[in-house]
mmCIF file of C-alpha atoms in Angstrom:
data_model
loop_
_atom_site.group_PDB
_atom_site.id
_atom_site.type_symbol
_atom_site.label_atom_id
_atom_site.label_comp_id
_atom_site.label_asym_id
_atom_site.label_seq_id
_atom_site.Cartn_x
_atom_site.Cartn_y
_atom_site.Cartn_z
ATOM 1 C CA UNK S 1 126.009 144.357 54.944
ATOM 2 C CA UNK S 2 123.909 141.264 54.161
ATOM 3 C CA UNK S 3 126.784 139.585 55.531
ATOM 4 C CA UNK S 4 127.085 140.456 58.586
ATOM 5 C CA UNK S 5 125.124 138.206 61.482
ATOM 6 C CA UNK S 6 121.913 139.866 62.669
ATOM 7 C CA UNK S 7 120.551 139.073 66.578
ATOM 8 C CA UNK S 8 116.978 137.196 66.311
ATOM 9 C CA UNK S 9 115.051 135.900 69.349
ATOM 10 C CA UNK S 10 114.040 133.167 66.733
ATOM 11 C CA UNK S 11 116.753 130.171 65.737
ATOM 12 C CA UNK S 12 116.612 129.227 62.072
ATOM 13 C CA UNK S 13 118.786 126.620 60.305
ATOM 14 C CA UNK S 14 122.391 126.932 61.504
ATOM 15 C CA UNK S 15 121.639 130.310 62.998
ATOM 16 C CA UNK S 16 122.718 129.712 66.460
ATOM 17 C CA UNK S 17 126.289 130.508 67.629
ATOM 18 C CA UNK S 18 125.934 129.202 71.706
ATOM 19 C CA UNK S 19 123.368 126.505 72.528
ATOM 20 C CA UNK S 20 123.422 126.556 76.378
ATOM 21 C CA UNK S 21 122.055 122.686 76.612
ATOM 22 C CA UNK S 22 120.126 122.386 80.412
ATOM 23 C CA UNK S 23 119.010 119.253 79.098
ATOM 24 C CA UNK S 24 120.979 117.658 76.562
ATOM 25 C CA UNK S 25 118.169 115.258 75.466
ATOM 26 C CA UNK S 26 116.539 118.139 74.235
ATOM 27 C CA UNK S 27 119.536 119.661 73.143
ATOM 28 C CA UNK S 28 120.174 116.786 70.619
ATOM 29 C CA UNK S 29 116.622 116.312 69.396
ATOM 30 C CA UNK S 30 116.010 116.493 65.754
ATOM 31 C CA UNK S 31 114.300 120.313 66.305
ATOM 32 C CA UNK S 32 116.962 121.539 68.080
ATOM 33 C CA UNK S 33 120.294 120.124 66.080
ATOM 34 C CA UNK S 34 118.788 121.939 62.736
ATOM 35 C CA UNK S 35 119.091 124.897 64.517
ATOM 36 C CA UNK S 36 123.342 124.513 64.970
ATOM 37 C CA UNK S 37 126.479 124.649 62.431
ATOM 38 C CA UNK S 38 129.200 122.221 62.407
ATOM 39 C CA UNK S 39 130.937 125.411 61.249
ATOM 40 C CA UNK S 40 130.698 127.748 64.394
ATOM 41 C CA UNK S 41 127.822 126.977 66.908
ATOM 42 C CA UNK S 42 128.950 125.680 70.708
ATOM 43 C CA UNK S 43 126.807 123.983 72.803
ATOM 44 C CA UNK S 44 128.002 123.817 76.423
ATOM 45 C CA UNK S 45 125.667 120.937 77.609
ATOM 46 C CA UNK S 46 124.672 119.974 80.968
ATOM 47 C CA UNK S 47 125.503 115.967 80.954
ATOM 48 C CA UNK S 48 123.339 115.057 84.148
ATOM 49 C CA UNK S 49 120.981 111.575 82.848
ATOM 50 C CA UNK S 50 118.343 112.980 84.334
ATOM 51 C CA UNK S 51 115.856 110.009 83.589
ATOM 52 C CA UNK S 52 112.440 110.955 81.162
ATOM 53 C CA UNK S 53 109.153 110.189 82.735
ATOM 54 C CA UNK S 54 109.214 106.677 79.811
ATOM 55 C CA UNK S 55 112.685 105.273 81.515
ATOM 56 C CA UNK S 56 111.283 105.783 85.062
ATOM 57 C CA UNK S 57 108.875 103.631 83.709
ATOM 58 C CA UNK S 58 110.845 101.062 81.524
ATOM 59 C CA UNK S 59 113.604 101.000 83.786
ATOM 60 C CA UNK S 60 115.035 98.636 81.329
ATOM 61 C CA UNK S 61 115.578 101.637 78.659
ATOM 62 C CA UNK S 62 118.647 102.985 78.710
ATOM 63 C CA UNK S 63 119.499 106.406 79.136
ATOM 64 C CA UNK S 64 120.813 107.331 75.045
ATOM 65 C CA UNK S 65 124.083 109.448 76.206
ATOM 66 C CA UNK S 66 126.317 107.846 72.969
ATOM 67 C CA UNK S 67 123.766 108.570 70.875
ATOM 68 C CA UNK S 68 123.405 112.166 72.233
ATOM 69 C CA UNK S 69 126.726 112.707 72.432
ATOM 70 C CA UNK S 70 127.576 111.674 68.883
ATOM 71 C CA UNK S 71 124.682 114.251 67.311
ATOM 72 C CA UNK S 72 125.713 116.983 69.320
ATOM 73 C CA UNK S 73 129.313 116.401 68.120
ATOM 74 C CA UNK S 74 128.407 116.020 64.683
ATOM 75 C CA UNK S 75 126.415 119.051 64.672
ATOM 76 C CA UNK S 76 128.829 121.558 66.391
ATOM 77 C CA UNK S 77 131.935 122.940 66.201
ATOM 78 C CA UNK S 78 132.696 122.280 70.004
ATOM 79 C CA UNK S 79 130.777 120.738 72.302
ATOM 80 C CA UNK S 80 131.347 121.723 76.437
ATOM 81 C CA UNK S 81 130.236 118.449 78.681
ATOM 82 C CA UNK S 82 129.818 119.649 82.056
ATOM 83 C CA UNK S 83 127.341 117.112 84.965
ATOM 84 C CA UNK S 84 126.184 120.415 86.194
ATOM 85 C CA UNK S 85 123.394 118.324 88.378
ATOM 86 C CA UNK S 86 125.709 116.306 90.040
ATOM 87 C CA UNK S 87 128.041 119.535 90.806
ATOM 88 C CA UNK S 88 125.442 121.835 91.746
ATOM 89 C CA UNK S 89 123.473 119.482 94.240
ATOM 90 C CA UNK S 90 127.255 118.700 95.876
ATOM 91 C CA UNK S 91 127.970 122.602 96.210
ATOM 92 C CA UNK S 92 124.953 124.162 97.248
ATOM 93 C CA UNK S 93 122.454 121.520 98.244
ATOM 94 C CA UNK S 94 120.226 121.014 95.659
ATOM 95 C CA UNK S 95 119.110 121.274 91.844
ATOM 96 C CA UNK S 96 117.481 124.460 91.463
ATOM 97 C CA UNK S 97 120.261 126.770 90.134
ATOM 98 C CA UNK S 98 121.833 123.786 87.576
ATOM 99 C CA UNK S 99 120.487 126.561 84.849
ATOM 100 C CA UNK S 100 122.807 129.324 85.971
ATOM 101 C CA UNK S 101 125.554 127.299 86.600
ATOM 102 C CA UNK S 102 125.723 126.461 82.723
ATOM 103 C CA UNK S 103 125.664 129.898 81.996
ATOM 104 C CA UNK S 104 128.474 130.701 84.472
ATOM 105 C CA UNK S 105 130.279 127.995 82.047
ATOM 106 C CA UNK S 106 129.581 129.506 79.058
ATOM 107 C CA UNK S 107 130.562 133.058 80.549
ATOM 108 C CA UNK S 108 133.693 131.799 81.618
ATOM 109 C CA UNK S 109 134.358 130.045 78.611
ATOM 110 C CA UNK S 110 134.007 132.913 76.706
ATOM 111 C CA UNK S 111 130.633 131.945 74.634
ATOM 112 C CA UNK S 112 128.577 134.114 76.029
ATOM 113 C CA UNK S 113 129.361 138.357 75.419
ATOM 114 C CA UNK S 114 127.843 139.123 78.225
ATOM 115 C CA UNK S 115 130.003 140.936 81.260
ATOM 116 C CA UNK S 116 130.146 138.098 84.502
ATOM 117 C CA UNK S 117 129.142 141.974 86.378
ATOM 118 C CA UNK S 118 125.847 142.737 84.427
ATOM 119 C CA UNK S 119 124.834 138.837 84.414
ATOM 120 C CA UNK S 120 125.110 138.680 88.876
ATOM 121 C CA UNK S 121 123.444 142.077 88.593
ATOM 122 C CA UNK S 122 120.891 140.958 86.247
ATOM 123 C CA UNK S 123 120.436 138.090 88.881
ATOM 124 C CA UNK S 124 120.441 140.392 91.824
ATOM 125 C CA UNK S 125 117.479 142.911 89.990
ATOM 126 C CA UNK S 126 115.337 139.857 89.985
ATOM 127 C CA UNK S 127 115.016 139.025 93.470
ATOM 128 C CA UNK S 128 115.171 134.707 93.362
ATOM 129 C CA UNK S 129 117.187 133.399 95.186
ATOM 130 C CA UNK S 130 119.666 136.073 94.833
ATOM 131 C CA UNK S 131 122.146 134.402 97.524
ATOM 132 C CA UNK S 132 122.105 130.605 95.752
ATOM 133 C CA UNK S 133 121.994 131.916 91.923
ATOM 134 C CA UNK S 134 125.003 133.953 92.424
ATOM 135 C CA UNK S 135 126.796 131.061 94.156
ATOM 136 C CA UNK S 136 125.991 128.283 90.810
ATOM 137 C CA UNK S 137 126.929 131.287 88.654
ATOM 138 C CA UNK S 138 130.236 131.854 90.283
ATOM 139 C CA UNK S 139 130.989 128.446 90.750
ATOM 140 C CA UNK S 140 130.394 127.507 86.781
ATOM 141 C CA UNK S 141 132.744 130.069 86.434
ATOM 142 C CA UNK S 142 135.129 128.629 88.685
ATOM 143 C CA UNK S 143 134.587 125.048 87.051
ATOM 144 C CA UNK S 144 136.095 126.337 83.924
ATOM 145 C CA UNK S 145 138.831 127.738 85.809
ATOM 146 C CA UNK S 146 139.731 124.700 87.250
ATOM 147 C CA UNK S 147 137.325 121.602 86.767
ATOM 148 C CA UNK S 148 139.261 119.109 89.472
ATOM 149 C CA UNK S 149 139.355 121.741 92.152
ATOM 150 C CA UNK S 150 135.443 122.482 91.666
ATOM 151 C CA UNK S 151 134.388 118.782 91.820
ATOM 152 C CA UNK S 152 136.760 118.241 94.380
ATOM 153 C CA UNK S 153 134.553 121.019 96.064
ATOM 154 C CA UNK S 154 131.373 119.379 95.333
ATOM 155 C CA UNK S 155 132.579 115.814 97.079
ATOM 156 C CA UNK S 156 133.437 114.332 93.562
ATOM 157 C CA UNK S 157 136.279 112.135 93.770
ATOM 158 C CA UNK S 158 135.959 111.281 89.351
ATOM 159 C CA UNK S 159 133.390 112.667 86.909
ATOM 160 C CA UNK S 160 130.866 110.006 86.488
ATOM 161 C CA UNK S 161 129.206 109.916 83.214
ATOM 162 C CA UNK S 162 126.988 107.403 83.784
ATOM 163 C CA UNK S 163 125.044 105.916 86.396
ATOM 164 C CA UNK S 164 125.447 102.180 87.180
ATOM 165 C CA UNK S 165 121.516 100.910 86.365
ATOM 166 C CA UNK S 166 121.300 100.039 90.571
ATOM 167 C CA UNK S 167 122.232 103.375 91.520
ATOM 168 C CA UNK S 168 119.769 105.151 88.837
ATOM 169 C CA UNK S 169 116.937 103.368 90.328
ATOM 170 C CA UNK S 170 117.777 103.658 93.878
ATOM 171 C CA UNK S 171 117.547 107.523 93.160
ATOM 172 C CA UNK S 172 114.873 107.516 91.576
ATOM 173 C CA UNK S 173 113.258 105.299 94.467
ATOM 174 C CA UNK S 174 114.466 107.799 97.504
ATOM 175 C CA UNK S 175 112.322 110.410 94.739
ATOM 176 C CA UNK S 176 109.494 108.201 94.353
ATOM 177 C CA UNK S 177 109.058 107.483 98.582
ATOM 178 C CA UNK S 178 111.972 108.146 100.381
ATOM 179 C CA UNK S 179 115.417 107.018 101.434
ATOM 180 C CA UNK S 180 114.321 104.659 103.932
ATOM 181 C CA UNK S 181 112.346 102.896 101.208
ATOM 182 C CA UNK S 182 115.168 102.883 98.613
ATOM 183 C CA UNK S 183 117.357 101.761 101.533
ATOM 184 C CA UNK S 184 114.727 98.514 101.589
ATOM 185 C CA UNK S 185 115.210 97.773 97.691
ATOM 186 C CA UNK S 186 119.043 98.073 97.879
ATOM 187 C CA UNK S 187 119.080 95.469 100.881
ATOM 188 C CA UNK S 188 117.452 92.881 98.973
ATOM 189 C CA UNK S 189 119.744 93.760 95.619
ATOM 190 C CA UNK S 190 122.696 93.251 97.750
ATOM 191 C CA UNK S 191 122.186 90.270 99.065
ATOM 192 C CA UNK S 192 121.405 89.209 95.405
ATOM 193 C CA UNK S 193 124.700 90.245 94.280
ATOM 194 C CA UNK S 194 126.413 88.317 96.848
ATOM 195 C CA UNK S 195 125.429 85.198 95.266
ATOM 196 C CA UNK S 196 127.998 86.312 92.632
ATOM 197 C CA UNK S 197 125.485 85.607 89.322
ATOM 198 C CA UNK S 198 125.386 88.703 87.630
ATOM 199 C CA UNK S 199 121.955 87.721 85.275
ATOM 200 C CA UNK S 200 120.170 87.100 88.671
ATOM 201 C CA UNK S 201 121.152 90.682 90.137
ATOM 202 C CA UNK S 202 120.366 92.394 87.042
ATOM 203 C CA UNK S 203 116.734 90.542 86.786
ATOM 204 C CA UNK S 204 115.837 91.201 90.518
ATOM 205 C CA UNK S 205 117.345 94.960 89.985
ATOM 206 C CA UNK S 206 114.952 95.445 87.518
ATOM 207 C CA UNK S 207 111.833 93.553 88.745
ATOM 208 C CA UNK S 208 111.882 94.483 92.175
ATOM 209 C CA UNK S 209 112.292 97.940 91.296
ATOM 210 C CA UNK S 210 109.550 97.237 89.127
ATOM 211 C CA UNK S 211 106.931 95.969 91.793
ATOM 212 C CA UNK S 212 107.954 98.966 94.404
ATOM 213 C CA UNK S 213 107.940 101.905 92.091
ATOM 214 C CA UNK S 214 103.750 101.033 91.166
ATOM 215 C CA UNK S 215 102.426 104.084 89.518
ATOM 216 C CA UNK S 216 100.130 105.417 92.044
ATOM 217 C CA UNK S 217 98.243 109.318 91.684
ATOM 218 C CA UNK S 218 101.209 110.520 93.410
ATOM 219 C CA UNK S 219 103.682 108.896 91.464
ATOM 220 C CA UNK S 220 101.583 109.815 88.270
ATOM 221 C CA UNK S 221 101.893 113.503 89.588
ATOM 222 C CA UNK S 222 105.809 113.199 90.357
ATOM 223 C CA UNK S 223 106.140 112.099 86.573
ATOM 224 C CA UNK S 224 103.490 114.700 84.662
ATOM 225 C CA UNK S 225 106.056 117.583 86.995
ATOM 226 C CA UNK S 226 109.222 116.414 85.319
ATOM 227 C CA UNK S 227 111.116 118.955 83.804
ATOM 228 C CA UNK S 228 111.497 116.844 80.725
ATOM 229 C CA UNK S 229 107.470 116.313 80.470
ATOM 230 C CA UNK S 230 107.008 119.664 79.322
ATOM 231 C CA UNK S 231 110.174 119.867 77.305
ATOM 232 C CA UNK S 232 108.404 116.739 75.296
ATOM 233 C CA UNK S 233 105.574 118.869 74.817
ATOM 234 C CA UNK S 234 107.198 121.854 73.563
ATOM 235 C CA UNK S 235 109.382 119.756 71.257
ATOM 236 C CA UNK S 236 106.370 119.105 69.370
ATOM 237 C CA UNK S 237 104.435 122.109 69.617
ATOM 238 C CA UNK S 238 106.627 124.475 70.772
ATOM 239 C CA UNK S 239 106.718 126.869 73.820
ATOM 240 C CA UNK S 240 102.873 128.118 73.818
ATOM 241 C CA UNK S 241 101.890 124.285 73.831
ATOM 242 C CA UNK S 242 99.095 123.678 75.981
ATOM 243 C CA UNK S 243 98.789 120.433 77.585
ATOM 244 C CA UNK S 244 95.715 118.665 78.988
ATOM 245 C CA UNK S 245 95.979 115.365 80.803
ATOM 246 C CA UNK S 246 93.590 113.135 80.752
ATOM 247 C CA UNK S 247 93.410 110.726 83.995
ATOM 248 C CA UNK S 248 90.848 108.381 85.310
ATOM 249 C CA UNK S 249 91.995 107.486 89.035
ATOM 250 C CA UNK S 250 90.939 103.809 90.188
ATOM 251 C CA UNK S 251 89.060 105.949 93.552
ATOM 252 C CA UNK S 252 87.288 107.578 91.111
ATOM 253 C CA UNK S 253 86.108 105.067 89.362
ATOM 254 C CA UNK S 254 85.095 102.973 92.646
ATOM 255 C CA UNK S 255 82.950 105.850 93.534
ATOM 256 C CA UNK S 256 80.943 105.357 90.123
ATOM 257 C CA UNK S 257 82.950 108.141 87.879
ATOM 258 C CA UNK S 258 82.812 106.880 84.257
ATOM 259 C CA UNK S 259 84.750 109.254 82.491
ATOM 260 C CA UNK S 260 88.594 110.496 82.179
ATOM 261 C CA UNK S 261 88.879 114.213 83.830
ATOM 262 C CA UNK S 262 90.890 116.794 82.199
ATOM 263 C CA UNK S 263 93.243 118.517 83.659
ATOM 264 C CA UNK S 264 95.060 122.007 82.262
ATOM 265 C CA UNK S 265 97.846 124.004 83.859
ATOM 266 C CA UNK S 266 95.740 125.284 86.903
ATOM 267 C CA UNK S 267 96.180 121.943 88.149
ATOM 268 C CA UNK S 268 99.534 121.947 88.513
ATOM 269 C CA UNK S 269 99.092 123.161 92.543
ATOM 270 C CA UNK S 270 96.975 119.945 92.894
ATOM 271 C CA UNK S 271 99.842 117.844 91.194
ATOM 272 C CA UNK S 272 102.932 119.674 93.400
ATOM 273 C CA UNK S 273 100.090 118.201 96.671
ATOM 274 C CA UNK S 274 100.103 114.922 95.492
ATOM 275 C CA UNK S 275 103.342 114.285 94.719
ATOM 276 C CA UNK S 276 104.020 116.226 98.230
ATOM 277 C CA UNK S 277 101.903 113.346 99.676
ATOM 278 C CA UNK S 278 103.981 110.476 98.605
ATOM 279 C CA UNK S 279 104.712 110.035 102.239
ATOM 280 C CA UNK S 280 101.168 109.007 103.408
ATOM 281 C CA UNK S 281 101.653 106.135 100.728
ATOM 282 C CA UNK S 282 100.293 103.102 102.456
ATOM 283 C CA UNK S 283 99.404 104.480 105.503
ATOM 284 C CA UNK S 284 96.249 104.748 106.903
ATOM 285 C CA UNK S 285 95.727 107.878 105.468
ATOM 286 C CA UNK S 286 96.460 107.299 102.556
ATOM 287 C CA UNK S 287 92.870 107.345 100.560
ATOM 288 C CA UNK S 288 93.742 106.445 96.924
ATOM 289 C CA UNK S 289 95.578 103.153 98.535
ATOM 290 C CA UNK S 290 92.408 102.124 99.689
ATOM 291 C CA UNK S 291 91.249 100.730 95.795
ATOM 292 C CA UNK S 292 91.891 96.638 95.375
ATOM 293 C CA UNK S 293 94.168 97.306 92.836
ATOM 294 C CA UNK S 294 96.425 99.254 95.366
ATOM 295 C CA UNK S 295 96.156 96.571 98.077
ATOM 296 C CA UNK S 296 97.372 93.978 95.196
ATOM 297 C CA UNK S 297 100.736 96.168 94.748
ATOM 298 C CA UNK S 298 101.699 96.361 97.879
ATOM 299 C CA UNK S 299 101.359 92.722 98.584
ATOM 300 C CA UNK S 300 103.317 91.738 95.738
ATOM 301 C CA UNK S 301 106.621 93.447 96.974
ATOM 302 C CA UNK S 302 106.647 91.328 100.387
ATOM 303 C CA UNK S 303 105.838 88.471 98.071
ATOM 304 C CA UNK S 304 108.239 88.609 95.440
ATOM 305 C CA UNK S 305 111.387 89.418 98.071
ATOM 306 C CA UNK S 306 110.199 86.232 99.987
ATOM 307 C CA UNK S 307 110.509 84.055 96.853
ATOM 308 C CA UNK S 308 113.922 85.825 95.965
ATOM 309 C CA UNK S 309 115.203 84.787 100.033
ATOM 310 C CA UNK S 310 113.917 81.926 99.234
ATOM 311 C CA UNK S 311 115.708 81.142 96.133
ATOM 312 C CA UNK S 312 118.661 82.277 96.770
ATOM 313 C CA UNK S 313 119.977 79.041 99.225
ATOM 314 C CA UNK S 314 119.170 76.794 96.509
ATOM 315 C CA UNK S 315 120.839 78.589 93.240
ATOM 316 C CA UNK S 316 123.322 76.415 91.902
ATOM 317 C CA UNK S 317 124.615 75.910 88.738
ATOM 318 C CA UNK S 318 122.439 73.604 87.247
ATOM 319 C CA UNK S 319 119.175 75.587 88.359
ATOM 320 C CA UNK S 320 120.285 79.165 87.554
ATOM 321 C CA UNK S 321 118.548 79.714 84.384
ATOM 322 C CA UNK S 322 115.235 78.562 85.910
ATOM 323 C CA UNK S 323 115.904 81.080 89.062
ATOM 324 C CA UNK S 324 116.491 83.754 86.587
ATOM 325 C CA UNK S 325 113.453 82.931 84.911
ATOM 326 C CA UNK S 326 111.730 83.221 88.140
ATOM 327 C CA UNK S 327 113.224 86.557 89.180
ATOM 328 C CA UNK S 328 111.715 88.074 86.114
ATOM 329 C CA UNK S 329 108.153 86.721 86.169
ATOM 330 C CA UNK S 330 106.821 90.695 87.800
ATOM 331 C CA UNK S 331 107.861 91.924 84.765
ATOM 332 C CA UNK S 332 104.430 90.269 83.186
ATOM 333 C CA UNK S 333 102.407 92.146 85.087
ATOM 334 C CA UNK S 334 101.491 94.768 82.523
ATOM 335 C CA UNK S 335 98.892 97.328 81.932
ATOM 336 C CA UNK S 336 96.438 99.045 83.884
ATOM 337 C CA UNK S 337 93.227 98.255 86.747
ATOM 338 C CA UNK S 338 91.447 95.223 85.610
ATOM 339 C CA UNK S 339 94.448 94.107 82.979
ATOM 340 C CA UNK S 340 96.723 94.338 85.663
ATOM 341 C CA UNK S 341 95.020 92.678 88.240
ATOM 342 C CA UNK S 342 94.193 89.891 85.730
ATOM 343 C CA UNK S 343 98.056 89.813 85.082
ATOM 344 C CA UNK S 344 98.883 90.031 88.591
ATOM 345 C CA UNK S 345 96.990 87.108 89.528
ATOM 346 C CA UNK S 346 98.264 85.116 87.188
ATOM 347 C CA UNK S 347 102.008 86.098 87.919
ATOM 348 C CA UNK S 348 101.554 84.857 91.373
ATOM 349 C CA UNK S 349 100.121 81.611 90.649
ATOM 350 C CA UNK S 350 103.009 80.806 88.748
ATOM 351 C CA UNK S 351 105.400 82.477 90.963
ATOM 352 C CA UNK S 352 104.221 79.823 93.686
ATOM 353 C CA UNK S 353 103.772 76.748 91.646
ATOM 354 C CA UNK S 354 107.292 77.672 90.228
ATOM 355 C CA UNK S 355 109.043 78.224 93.330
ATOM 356 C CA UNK S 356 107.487 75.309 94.836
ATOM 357 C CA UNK S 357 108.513 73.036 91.706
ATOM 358 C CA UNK S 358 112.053 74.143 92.484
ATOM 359 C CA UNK S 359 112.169 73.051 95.704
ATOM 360 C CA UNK S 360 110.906 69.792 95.526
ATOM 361 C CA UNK S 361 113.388 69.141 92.666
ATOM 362 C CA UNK S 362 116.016 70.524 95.111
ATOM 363 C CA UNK S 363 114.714 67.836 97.946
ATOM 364 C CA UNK S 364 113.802 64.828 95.280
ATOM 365 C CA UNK S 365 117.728 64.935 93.804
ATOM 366 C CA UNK S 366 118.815 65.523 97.822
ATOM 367 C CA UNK S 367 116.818 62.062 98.236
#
């Protein structure tokens, strides 16, 4: 009968029944929702903010979740929110298997017609990590089962939708360098927030992370190796996209190369190095730090924490909104090479002159 549902590896308009949702800002773009019925389709969505490569860079932009929330709603019959990041990096250790622990959800949930015993030996037959796959598979099971006992498990004490802005960037700073050097950003935030003014915390949360998260090569690398880099791609030209990046590295162009280099998907080993190499960053070895431009981020971190000490004794009431004013000034320094160290320059001539203004104020009224 005509009638009667036929399987297709291709989704047309309300076709699908299940959308298993890794990534649930791809499962609520535009390309993907015309795809579901509010009728009969379930998407059982994995609700970790994992951060695009554009908010790593404008910290400032939130993560959408309402927004993403309310389309997958709207376009679905029911919709299964599960922080299947969050759970799988607390039960076995790390990321990799977040994919199979949705499915275990959808399994267990009944979504998927597929026997639990054909799926583990399906995942045994392949030969990837047989050992940890079979664990996130049994243990999305399990969360259906009982979701408290399974986060309870995983060293959740409450399901946390959303990541306070500190915390997001602290993460994304122990991913960027390392814990030590997130450790470093969220001693100077803290003594920020002691002063008890919440616009001056959120301006130095934002800047500072700002000045120590400079987009380096290897940072460039750790971004272009996001999972939800190539999901942008294939959102607009679907799976067989082919993507060429362009880059023009400031060593390069010190050593007299003129134009961008392109860069296809056999460079990916050579991105997976660099962002590897995020440790040397700094360090004597460290051969892409060696441009001006480099030296001139690394300055301004030591810089811009000294004026925040600095500040910090003399906030009072009456001077708050220029200290605020002053904890934001990094975020003028925009663009890239020459624009930025134009910027950069500029920003710390009025960083001084401003910080020095203050305190004379502070010592005239003490007069």
């Amino acid at each position: 009968s005509l009638d009667v549902p036929q399987p297709s590896n291709t989704a047309t308009a309300g076709s699908v029944d299940v959308l298993l949702a890794f990534d649930q800002l791809v499962g609520g773009n535009d390309a993907t929702l015309h795809t579901l019925s509010s009728e009969r389709t379930v998407v059982v969505a994995n609700s970790a903010q994992v951060a695009t490569g554009s908010m790593v860079i404008h910290p400032d932009r939130p993560f959408p979740i309402k927004q993403v929330n309310d389309r997958l709603d709207e376009s679905s019959h029911t919709h299964i929110r599960v922080d299947a990041q969050q759970l799988v990096i607390g039960l076995i250790g790390d990321d990799s298997t977040v994919n199979v622990f949705v499915l275990g959800v959808g399994v267990q949930a009944g979504h998927v017609p597929v026997a639990p015993d054909l799926i583990e030996r399906a995942i045994t037959l392949n030969g990837v990590a047989v050992t940890k796959n079979l664990a996130a598979f049994a243990w999305g099971r399990a969360w259906v089962a009982d979701p408290d006992a399974t986060s309870t498990a995983a060293g959740i004490s409450a399901p946390q939708d959303e990541l306070p802005l500190i915390e997001r960037l602290t993460v994304d700073l122990v991913g960027y360098q390392s814990a030590a050097y997130a450790a470093r950003y969220t001693a100077v935030v803290d003594r920020v927030r002691a002063a008890g003014h919440d616009d001056l915390t959120d301006a130095v949360t934002r800047n500072l992370y700002k000045l120590m998260a400079y987009k380096d090569e290897y940072e460039v690398a750790r971004l272009l190796l996001l999972p939800e880099s190539r999901a942008q791609a294939e959102s607009i030209g679907g799976t067989r996209t082919k993507v060429t990046w362009l880059l023009h590295p400031p060593a390069l162009r010190a050593l007299g190369w003129r134009n961008k280099i392109h860069l296809r998907g056999w460079s990916r080993p050579m991105f997976w190095t660099l962002r590897a190499m995020r440790r040397v960053r700094g360090t004597p070895l460290d051969f892409f730090g060696w441009a001006h431009v480099r030296h001139v981020e690394r300055e301004m971190i030591p810089e811009y924490i000294a004026a925040i000490d600095a500040l910090l004794p003399l906030l009072t009431a009456d001077n708050a909104a220029e200290v605020v004013a002053i904890a934001e000034l990094p975020d003028k320094v925009r663009g890239y090479e020459h624009l930025k160290l134009e910027r950069a320059t500029a920003y710390r001539e009025e960083l001084s002159r401003r910080l020095a203004a203050l305190t004379g104020q502070l010592v005239t009224s003490t007069d």
